Coordinates of N, CA and C in Angstrom, one line a residue:
X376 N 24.2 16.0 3.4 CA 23.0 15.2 3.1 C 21.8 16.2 3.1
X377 N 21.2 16.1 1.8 CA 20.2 16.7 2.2 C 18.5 16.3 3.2
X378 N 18.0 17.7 3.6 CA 16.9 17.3 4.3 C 15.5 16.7 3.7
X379 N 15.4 15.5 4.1 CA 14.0 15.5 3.4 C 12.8 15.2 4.4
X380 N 11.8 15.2 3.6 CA 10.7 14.9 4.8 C 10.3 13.3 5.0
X381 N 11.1 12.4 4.3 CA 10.7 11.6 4.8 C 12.2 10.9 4.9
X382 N 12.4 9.7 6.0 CA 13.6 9.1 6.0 C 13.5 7.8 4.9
X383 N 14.7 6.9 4.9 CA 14.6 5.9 4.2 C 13.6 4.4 4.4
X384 N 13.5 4.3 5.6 CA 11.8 3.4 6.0 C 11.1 3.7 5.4
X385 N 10.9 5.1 5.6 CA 9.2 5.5 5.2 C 9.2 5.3 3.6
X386 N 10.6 5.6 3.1 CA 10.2 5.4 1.6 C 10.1 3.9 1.6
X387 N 10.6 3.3 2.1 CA 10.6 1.4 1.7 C 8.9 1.3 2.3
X388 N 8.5 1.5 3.3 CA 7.4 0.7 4.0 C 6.1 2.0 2.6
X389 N 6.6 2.7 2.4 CA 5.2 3.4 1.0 C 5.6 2.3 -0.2
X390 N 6.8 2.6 -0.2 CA 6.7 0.9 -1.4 C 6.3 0.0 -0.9
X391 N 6.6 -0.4 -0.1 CA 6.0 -2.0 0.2 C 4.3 -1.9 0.1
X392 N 3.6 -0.6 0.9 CA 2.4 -0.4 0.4 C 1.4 -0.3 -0.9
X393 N 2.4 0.6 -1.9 CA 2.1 0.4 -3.3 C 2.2 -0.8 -3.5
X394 N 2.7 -1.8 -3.3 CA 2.9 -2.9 -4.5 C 1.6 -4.0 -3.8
X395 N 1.2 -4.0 -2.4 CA -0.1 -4.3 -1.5 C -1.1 -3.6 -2.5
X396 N -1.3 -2.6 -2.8 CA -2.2 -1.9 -3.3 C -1.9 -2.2 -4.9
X397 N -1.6 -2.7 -6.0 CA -1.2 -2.9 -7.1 C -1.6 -4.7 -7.1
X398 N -1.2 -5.1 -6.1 CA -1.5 -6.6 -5.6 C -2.9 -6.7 -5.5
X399 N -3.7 -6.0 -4.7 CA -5.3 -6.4 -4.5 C -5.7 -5.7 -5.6
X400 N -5.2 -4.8 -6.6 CA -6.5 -4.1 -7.5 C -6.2 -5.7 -8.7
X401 N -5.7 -6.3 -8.9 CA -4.7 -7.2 -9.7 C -5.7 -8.2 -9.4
X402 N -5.7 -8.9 -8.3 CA -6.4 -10.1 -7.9 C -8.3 -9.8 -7.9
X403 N -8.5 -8.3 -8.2 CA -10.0 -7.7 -8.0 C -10.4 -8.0 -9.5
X404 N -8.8 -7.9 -10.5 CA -9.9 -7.9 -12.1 C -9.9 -8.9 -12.2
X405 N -10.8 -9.3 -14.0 CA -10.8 -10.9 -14.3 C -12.6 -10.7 -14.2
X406 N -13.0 -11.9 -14.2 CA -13.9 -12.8 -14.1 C -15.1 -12.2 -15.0
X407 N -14.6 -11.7 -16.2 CA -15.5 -11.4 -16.8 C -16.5 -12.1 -18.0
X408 N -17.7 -11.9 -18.2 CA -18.1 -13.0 -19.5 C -17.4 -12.5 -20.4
X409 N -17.5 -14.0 -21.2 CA -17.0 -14.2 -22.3 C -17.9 -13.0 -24.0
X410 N -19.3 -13.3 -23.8 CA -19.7 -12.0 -24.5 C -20.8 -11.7 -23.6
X411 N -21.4 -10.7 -24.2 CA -22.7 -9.8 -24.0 C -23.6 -10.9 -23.5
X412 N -23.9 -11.6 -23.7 CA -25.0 -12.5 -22.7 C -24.9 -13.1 -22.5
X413 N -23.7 -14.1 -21.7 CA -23.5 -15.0 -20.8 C -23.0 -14.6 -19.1
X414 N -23.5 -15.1 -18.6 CA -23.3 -14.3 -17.2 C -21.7 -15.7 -16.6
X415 N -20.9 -14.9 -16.1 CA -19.8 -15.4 -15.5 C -19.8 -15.6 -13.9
X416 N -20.2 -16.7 -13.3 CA -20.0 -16.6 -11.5 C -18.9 -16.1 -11.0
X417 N -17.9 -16.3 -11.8 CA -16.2 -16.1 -11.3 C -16.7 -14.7 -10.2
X418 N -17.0 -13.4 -10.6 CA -17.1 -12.4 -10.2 C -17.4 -12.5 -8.7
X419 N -18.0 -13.5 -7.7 CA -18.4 -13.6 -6.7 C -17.6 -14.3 -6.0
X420 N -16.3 -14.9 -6.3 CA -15.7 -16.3 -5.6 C -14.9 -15.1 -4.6
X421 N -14.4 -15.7 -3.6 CA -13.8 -15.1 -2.5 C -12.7 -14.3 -2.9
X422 N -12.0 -14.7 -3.6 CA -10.5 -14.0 -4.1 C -11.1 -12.5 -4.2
X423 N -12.0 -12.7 -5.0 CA -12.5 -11.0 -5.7 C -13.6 -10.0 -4.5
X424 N -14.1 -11.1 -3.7 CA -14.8 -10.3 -2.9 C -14.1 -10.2 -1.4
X425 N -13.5 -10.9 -1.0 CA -12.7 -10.7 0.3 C -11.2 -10.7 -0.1
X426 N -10.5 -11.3 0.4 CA -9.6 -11.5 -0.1 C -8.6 -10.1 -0.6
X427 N -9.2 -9.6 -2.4 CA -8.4 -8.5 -2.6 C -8.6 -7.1 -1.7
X428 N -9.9 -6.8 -1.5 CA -10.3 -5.6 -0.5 C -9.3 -5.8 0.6
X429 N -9.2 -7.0 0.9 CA -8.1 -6.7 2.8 C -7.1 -6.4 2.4
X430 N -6.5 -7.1 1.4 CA -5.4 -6.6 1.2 C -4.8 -4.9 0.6
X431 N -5.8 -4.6 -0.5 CA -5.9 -3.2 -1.0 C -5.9 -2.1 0.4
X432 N -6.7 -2.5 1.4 CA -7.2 -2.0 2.6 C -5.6 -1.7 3.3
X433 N -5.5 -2.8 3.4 CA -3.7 -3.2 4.1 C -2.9 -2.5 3.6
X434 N -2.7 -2.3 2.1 CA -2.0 -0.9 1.5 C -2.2 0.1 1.9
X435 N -3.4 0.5 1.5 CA -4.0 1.8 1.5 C -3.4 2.7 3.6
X436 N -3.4 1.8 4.5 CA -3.0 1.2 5.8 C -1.5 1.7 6.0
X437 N -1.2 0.5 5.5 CA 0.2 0.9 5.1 C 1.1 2.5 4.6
X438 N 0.1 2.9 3.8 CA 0.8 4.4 3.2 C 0.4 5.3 4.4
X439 N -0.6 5.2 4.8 CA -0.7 5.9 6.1 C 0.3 6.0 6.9
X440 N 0.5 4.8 7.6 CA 1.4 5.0 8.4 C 3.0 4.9 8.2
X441 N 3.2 5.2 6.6 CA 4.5 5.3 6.0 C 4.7 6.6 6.1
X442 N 3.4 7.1 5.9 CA 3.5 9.2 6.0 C 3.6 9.7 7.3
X443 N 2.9 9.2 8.1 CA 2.8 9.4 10.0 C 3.9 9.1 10.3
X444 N 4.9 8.1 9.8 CA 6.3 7.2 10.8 C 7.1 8.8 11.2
X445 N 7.7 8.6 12.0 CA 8.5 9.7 12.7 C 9.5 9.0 11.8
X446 N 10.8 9.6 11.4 CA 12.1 9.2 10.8 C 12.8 8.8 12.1
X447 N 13.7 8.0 12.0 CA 14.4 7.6 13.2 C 15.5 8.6 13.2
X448 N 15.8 9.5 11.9 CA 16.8 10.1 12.2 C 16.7 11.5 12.7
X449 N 15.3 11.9 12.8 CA 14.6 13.1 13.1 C 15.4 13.3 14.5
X450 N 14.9 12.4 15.3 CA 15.0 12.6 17.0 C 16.9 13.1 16.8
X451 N 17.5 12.4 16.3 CA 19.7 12.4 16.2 C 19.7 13.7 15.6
X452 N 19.0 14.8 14.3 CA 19.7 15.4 13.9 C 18.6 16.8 14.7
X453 N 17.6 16.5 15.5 CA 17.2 17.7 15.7 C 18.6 18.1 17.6
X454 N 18.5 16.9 18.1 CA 19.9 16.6 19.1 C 21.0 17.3 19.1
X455 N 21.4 16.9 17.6 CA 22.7 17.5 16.7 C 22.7 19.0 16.7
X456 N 21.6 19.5 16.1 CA 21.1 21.2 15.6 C 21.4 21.9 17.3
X457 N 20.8 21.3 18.2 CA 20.9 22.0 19.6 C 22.1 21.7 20.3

């Protein structure tokens, strides 16, 4: 097997972060007017102003500590090597 730098968690829990982050920029577009001078409120309703940021945040969060996770298999093969 080869060595890599990250174990198989870390790649699942960065995906699970991408798709958090793909999720809030998704729920951030939208509410735009229809033409040049009509103004649209949509742009202010909670989904776009709270809502997608926590969750984008929660991603962004998430990749973090998908890069920081220790591999579980680190601690068994450095064991193994000695």
């Amino acid at each position: 097997m080869k060595d890599f730098a990250f174990g198989k968690e870390n790649f699942i829990v960065i995906a699970v972060a991408v798709v958090l982050i793909i999720i809030g920029f998704a729920l951030m577009s939208g509410g735009g007017a229809k033409d040049d001078v009509s103004f649209n409120p949509a742009i202010f309703n909670n989904q776009r102003i709270v809502v997608a940021p926590i969750i984008t945040v929660l991603g962004f969060a998430l990749v973090i500590y998908g890069i920081i996770r220790k591999p579980k298999d680190a601690d068994n093969q450095i064991a193994e090597k000695n």
